[in-house]
mmCIF file of N, CA, C and O in Angstrom:
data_model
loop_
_atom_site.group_PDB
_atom_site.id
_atom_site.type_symbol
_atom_site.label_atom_id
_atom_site.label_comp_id
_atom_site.label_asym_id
_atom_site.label_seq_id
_atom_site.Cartn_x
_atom_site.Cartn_y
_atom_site.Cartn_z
ATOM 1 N N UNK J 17 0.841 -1.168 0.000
ATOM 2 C CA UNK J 17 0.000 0.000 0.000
ATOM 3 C C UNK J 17 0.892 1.240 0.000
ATOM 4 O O UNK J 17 1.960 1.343 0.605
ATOM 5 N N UNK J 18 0.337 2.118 -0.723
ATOM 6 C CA UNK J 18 1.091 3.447 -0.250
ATOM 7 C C UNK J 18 0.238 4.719 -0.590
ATOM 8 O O UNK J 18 -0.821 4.821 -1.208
ATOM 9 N N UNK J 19 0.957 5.560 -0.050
ATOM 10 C CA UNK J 19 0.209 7.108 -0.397
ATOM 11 C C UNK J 19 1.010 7.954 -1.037
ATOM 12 O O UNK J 19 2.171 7.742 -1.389
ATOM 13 N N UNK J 20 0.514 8.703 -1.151
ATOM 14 C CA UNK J 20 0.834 10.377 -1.352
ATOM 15 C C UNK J 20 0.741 11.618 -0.655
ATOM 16 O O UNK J 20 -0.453 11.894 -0.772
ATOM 17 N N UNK J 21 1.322 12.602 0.049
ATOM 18 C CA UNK J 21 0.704 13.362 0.688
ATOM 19 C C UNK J 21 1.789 14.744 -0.185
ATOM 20 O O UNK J 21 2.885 15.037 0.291
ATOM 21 N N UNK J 22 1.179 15.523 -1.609
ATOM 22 C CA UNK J 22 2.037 16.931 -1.878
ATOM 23 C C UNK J 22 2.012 17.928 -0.998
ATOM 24 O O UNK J 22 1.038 18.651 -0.789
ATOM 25 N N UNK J 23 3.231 18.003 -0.383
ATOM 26 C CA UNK J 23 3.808 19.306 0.588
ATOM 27 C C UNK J 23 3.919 20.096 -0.417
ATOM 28 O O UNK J 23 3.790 21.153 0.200
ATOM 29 N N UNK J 24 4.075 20.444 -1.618
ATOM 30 C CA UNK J 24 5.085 21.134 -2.451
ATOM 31 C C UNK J 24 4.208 22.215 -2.444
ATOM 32 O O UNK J 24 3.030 22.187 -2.800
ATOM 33 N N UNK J 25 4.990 23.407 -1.916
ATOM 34 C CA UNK J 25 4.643 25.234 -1.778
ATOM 35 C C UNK J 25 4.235 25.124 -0.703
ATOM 36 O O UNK J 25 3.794 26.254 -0.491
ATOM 37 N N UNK J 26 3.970 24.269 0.596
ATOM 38 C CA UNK J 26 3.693 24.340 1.928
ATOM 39 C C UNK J 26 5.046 24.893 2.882
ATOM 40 O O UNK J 26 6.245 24.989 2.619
ATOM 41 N N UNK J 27 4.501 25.100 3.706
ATOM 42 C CA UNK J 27 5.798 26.081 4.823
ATOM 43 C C UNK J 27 5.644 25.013 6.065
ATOM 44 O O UNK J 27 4.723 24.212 6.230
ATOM 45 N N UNK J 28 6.637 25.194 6.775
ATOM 46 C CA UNK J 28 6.815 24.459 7.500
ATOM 47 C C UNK J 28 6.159 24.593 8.974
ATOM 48 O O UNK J 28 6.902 25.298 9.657
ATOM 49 N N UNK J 29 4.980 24.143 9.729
ATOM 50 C CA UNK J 29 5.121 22.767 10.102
ATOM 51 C C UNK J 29 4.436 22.044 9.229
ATOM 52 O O UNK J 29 4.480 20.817 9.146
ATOM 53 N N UNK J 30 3.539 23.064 8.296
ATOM 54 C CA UNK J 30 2.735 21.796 7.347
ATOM 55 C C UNK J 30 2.768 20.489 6.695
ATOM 56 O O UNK J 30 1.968 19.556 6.630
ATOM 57 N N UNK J 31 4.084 20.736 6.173
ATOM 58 C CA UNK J 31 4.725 19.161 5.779
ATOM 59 C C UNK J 31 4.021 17.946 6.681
ATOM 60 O O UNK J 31 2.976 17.304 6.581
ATOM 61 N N UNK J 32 5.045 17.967 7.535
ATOM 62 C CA UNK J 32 4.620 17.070 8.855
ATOM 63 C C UNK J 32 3.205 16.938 8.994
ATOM 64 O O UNK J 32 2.577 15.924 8.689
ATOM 65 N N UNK J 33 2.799 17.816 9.387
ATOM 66 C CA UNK J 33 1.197 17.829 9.884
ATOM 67 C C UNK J 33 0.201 17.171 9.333
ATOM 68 O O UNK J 33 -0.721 16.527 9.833
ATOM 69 N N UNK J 34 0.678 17.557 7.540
ATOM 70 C CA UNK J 34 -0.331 16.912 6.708
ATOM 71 C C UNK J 34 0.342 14.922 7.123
ATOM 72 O O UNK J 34 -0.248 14.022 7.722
ATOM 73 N N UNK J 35 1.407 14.934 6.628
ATOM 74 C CA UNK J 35 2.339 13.277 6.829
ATOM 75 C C UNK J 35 1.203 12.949 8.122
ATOM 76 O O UNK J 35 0.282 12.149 7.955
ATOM 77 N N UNK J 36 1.377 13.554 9.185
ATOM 78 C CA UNK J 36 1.116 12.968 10.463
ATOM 79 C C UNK J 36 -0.492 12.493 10.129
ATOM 80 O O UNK J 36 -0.859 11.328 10.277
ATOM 81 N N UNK J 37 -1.249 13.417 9.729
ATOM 82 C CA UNK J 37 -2.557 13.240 9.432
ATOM 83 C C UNK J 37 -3.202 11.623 8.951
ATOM 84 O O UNK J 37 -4.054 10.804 9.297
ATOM 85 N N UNK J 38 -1.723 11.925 7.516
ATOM 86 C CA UNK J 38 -2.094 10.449 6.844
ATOM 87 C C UNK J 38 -1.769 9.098 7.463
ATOM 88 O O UNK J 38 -2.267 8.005 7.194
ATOM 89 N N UNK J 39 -0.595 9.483 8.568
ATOM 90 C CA UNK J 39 -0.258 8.032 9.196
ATOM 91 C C UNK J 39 -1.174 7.637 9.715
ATOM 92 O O UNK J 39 -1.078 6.437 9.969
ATOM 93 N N UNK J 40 -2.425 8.266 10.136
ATOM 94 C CA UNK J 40 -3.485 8.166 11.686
ATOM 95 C C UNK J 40 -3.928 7.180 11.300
ATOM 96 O O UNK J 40 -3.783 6.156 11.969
ATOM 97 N N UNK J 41 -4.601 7.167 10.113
ATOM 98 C CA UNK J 41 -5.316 6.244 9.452
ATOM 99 C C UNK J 41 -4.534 4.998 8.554
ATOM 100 O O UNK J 41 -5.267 4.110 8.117
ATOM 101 N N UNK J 42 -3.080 4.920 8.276
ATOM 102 C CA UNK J 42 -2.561 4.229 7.219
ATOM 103 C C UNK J 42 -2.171 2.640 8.078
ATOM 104 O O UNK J 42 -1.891 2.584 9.275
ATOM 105 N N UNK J 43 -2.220 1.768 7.399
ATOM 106 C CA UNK J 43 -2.317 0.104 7.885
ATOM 107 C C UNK J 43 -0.657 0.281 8.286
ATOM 108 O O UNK J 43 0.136 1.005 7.683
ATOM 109 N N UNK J 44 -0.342 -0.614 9.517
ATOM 110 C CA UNK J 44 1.562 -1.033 9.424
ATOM 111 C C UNK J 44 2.452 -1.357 8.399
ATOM 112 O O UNK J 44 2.468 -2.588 8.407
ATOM 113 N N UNK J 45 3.109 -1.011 7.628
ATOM 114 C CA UNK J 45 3.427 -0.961 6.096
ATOM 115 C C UNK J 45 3.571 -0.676 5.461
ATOM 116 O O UNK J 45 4.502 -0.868 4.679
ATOM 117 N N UNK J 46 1.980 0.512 5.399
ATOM 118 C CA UNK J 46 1.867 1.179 4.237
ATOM 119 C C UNK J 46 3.205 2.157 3.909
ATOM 120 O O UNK J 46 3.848 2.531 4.889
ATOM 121 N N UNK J 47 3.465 2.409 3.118
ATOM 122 C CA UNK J 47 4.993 3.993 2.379
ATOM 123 C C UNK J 47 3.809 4.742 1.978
ATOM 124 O O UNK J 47 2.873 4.286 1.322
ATOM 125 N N UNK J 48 3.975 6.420 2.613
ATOM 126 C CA UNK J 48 3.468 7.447 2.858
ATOM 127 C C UNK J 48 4.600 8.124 1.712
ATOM 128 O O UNK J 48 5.683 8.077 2.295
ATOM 129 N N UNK J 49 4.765 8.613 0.602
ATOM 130 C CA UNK J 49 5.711 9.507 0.329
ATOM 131 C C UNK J 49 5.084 11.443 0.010
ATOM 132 O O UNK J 49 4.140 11.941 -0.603
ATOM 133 N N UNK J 50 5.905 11.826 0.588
ATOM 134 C CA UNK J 50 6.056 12.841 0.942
ATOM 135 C C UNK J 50 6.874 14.264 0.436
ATOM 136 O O UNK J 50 7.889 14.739 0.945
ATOM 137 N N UNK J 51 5.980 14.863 -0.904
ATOM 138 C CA UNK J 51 6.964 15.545 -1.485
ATOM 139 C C UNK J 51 6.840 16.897 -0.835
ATOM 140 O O UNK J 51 5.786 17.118 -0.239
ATOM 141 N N UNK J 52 7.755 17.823 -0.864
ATOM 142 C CA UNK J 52 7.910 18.803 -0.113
ATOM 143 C C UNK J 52 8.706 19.902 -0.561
ATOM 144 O O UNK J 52 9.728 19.558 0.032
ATOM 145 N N UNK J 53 8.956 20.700 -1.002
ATOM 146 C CA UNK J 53 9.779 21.768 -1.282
ATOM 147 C C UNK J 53 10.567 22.973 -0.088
ATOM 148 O O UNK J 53 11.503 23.736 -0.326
ATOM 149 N N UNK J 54 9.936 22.827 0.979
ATOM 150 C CA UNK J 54 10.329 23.407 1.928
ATOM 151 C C UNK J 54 11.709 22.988 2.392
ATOM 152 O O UNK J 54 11.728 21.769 2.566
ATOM 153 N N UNK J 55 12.902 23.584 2.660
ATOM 154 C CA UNK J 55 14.053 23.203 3.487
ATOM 155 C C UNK J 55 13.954 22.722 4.635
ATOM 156 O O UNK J 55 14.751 21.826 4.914
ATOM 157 N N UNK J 56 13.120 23.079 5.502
ATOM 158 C CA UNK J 56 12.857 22.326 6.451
ATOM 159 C C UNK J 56 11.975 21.426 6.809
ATOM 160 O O UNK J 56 11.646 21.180 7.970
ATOM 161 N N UNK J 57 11.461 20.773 5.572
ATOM 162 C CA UNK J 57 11.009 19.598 5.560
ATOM 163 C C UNK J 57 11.842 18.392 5.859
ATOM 164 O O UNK J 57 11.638 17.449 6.624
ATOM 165 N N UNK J 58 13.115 18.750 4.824
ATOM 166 C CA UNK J 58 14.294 17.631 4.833
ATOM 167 C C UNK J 58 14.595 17.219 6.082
ATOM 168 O O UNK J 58 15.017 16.074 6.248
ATOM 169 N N UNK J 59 14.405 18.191 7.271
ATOM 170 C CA UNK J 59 14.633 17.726 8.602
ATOM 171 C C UNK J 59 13.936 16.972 9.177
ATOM 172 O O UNK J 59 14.214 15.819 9.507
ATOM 173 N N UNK J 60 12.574 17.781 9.425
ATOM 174 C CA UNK J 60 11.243 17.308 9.937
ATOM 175 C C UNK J 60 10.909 15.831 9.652
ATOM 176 O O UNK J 60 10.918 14.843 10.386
ATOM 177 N N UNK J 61 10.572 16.020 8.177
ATOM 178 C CA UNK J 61 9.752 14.625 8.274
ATOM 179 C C UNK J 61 10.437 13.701 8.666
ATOM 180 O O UNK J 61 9.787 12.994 9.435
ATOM 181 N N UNK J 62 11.849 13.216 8.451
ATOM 182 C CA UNK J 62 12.376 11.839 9.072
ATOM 183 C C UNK J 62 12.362 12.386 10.485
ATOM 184 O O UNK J 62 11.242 11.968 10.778
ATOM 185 N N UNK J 63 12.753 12.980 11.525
ATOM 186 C CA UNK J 63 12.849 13.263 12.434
ATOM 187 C C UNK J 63 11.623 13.176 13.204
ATOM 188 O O UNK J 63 11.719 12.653 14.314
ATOM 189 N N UNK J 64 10.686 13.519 12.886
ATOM 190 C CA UNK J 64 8.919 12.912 13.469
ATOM 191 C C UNK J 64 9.148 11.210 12.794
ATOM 192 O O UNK J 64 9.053 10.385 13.702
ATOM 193 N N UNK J 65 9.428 10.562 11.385
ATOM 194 C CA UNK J 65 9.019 9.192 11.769
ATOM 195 C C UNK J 65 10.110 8.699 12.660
ATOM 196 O O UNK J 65 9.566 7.978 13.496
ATOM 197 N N UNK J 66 11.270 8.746 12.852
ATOM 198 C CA UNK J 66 11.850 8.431 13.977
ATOM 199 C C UNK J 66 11.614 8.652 14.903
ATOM 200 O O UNK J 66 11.888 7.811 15.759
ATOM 201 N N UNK J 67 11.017 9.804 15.272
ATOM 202 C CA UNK J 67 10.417 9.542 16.811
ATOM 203 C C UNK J 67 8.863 9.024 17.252
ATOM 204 O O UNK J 67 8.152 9.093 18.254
ATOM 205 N N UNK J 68 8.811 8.686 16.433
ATOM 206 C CA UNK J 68 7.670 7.646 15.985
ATOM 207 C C UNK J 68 7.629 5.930 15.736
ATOM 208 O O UNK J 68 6.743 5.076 15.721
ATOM 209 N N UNK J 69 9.056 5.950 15.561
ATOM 210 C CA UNK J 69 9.131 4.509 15.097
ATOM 211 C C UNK J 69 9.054 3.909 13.960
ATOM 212 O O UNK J 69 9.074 2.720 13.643
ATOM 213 N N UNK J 70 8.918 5.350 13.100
ATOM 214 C CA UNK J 70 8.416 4.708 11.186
ATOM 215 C C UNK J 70 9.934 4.727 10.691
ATOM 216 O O UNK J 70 10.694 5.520 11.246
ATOM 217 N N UNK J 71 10.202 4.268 10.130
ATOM 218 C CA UNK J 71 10.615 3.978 9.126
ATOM 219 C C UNK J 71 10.866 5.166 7.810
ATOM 220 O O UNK J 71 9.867 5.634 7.265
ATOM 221 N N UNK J 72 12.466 5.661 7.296
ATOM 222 C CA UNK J 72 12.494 6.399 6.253
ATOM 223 C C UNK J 72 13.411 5.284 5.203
ATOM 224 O O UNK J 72 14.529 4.792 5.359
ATOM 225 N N UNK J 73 12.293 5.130 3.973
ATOM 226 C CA UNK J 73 12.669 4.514 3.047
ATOM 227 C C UNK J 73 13.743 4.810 1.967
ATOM 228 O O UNK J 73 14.638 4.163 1.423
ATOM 229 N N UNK J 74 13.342 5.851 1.910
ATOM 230 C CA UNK J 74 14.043 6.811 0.618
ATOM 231 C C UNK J 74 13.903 8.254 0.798
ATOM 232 O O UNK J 74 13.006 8.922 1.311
ATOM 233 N N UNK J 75 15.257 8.637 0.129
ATOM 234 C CA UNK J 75 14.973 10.571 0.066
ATOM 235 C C UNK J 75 15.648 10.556 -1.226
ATOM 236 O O UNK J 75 16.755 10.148 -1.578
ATOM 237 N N UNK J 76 14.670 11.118 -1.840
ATOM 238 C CA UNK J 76 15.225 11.707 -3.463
ATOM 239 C C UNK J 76 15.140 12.685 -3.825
ATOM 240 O O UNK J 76 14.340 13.367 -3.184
ATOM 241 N N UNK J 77 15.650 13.199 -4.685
ATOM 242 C CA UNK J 77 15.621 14.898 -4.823
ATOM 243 C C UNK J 77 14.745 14.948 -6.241
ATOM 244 O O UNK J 77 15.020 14.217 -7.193
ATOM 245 N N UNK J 78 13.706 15.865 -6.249
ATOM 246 C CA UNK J 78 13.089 15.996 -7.674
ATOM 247 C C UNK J 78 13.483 17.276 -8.041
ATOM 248 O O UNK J 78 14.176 18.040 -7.370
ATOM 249 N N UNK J 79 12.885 17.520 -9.419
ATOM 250 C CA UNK J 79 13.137 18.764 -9.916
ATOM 251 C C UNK J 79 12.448 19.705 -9.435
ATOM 252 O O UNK J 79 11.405 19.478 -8.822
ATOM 253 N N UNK J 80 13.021 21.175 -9.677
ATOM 254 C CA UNK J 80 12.324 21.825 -9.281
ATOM 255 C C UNK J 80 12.443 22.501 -7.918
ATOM 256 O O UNK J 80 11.681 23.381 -7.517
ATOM 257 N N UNK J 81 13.631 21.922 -7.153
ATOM 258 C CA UNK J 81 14.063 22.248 -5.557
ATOM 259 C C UNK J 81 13.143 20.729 -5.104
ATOM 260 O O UNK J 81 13.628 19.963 -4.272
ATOM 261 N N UNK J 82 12.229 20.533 -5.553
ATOM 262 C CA UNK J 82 10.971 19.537 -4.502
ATOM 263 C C UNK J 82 12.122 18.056 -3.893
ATOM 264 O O UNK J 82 13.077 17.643 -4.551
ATOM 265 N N UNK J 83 11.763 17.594 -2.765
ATOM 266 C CA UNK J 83 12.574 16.446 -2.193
ATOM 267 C C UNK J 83 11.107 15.233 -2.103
ATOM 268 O O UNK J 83 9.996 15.629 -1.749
ATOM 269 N N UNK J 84 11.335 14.018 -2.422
ATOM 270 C CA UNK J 84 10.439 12.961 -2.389
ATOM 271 C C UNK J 84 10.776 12.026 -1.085
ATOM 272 O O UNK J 84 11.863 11.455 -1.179
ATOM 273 N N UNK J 85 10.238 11.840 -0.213
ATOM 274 C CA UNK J 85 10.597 10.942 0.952
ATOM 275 C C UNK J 85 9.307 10.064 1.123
ATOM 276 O O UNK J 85 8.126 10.370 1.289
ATOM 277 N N UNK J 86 10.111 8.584 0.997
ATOM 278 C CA UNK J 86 9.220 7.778 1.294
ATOM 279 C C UNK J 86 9.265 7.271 3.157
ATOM 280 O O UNK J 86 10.294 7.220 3.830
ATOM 281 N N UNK J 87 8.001 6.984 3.599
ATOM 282 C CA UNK J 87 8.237 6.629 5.026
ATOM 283 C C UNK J 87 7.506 5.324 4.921
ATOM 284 O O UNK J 87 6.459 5.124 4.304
ATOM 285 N N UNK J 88 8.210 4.471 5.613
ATOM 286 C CA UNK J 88 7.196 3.172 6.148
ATOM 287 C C UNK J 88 6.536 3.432 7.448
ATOM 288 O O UNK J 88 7.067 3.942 8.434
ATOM 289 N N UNK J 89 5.168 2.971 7.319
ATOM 290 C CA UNK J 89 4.872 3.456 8.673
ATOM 291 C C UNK J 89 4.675 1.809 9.542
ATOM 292 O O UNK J 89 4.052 0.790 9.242
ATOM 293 N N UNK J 90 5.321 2.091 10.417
ATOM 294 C CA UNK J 90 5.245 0.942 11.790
ATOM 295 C C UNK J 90 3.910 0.911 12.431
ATOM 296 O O UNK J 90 2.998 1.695 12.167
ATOM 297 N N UNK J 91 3.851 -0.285 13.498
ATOM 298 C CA UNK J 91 2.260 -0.681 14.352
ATOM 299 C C UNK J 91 2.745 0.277 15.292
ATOM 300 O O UNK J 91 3.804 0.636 15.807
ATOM 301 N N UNK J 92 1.229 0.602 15.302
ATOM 302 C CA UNK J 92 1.117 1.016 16.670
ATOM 303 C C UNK J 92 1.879 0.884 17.787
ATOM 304 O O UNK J 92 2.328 -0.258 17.687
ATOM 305 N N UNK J 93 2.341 1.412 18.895
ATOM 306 C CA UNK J 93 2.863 1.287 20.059
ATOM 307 C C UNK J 93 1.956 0.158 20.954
ATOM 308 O O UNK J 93 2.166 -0.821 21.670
ATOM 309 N N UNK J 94 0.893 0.889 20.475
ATOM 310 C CA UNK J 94 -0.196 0.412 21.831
ATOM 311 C C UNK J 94 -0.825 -0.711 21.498
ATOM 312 O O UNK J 94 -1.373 -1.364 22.386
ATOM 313 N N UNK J 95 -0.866 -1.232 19.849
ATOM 314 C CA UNK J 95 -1.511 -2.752 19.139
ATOM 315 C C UNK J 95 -0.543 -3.641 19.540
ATOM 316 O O UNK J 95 0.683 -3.720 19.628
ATOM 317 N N UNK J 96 -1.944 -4.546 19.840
ATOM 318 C CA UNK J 96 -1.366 -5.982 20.048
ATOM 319 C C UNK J 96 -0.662 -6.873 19.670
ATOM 320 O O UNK J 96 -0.792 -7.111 18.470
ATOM 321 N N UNK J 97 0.194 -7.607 20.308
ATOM 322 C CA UNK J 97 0.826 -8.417 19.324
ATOM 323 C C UNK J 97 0.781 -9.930 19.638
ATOM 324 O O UNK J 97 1.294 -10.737 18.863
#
């Protein structure tokens, strides 16, 4: 499974915010990628899924300034196992 969430022309904390939004709902697994044009996206978003526990798959650079980051997102803390 995966998503999409375009940051691109968003300011920063938006990046994240929107990412965070989509994890709420996304299955253990799913890759969220995450394009973004903001400079301080490049920080943010891996830095929230690491402190989260997700997973950064990939960071690629697109044209245009825009950066593509894929995240895996991990279970829950609190689901059962």
């Amino acid at each position: 499974m995966s998503e999409l969430v375009d940051a691109r022309g968003l300011l920063c904390p938006i990046p994240v915010i929107r990412l965070a939004l989509a994890a709420v709902d996304a299955a253990p697994g799913t890759v969220i990628t995450v394009w973004a044009t903001d400079s301080a996206a490049r920080l943010d978003v891996p830095a929230w899924a690491r402190m989260r526990g997700h997973v950064v798959v990939s960071v690629k650079e697109l044209t245009g300034g825009a950066v593509a980051m894929n995240i895996r997102i991990a279970p829950s803390p609190t689901a059962a196992t």
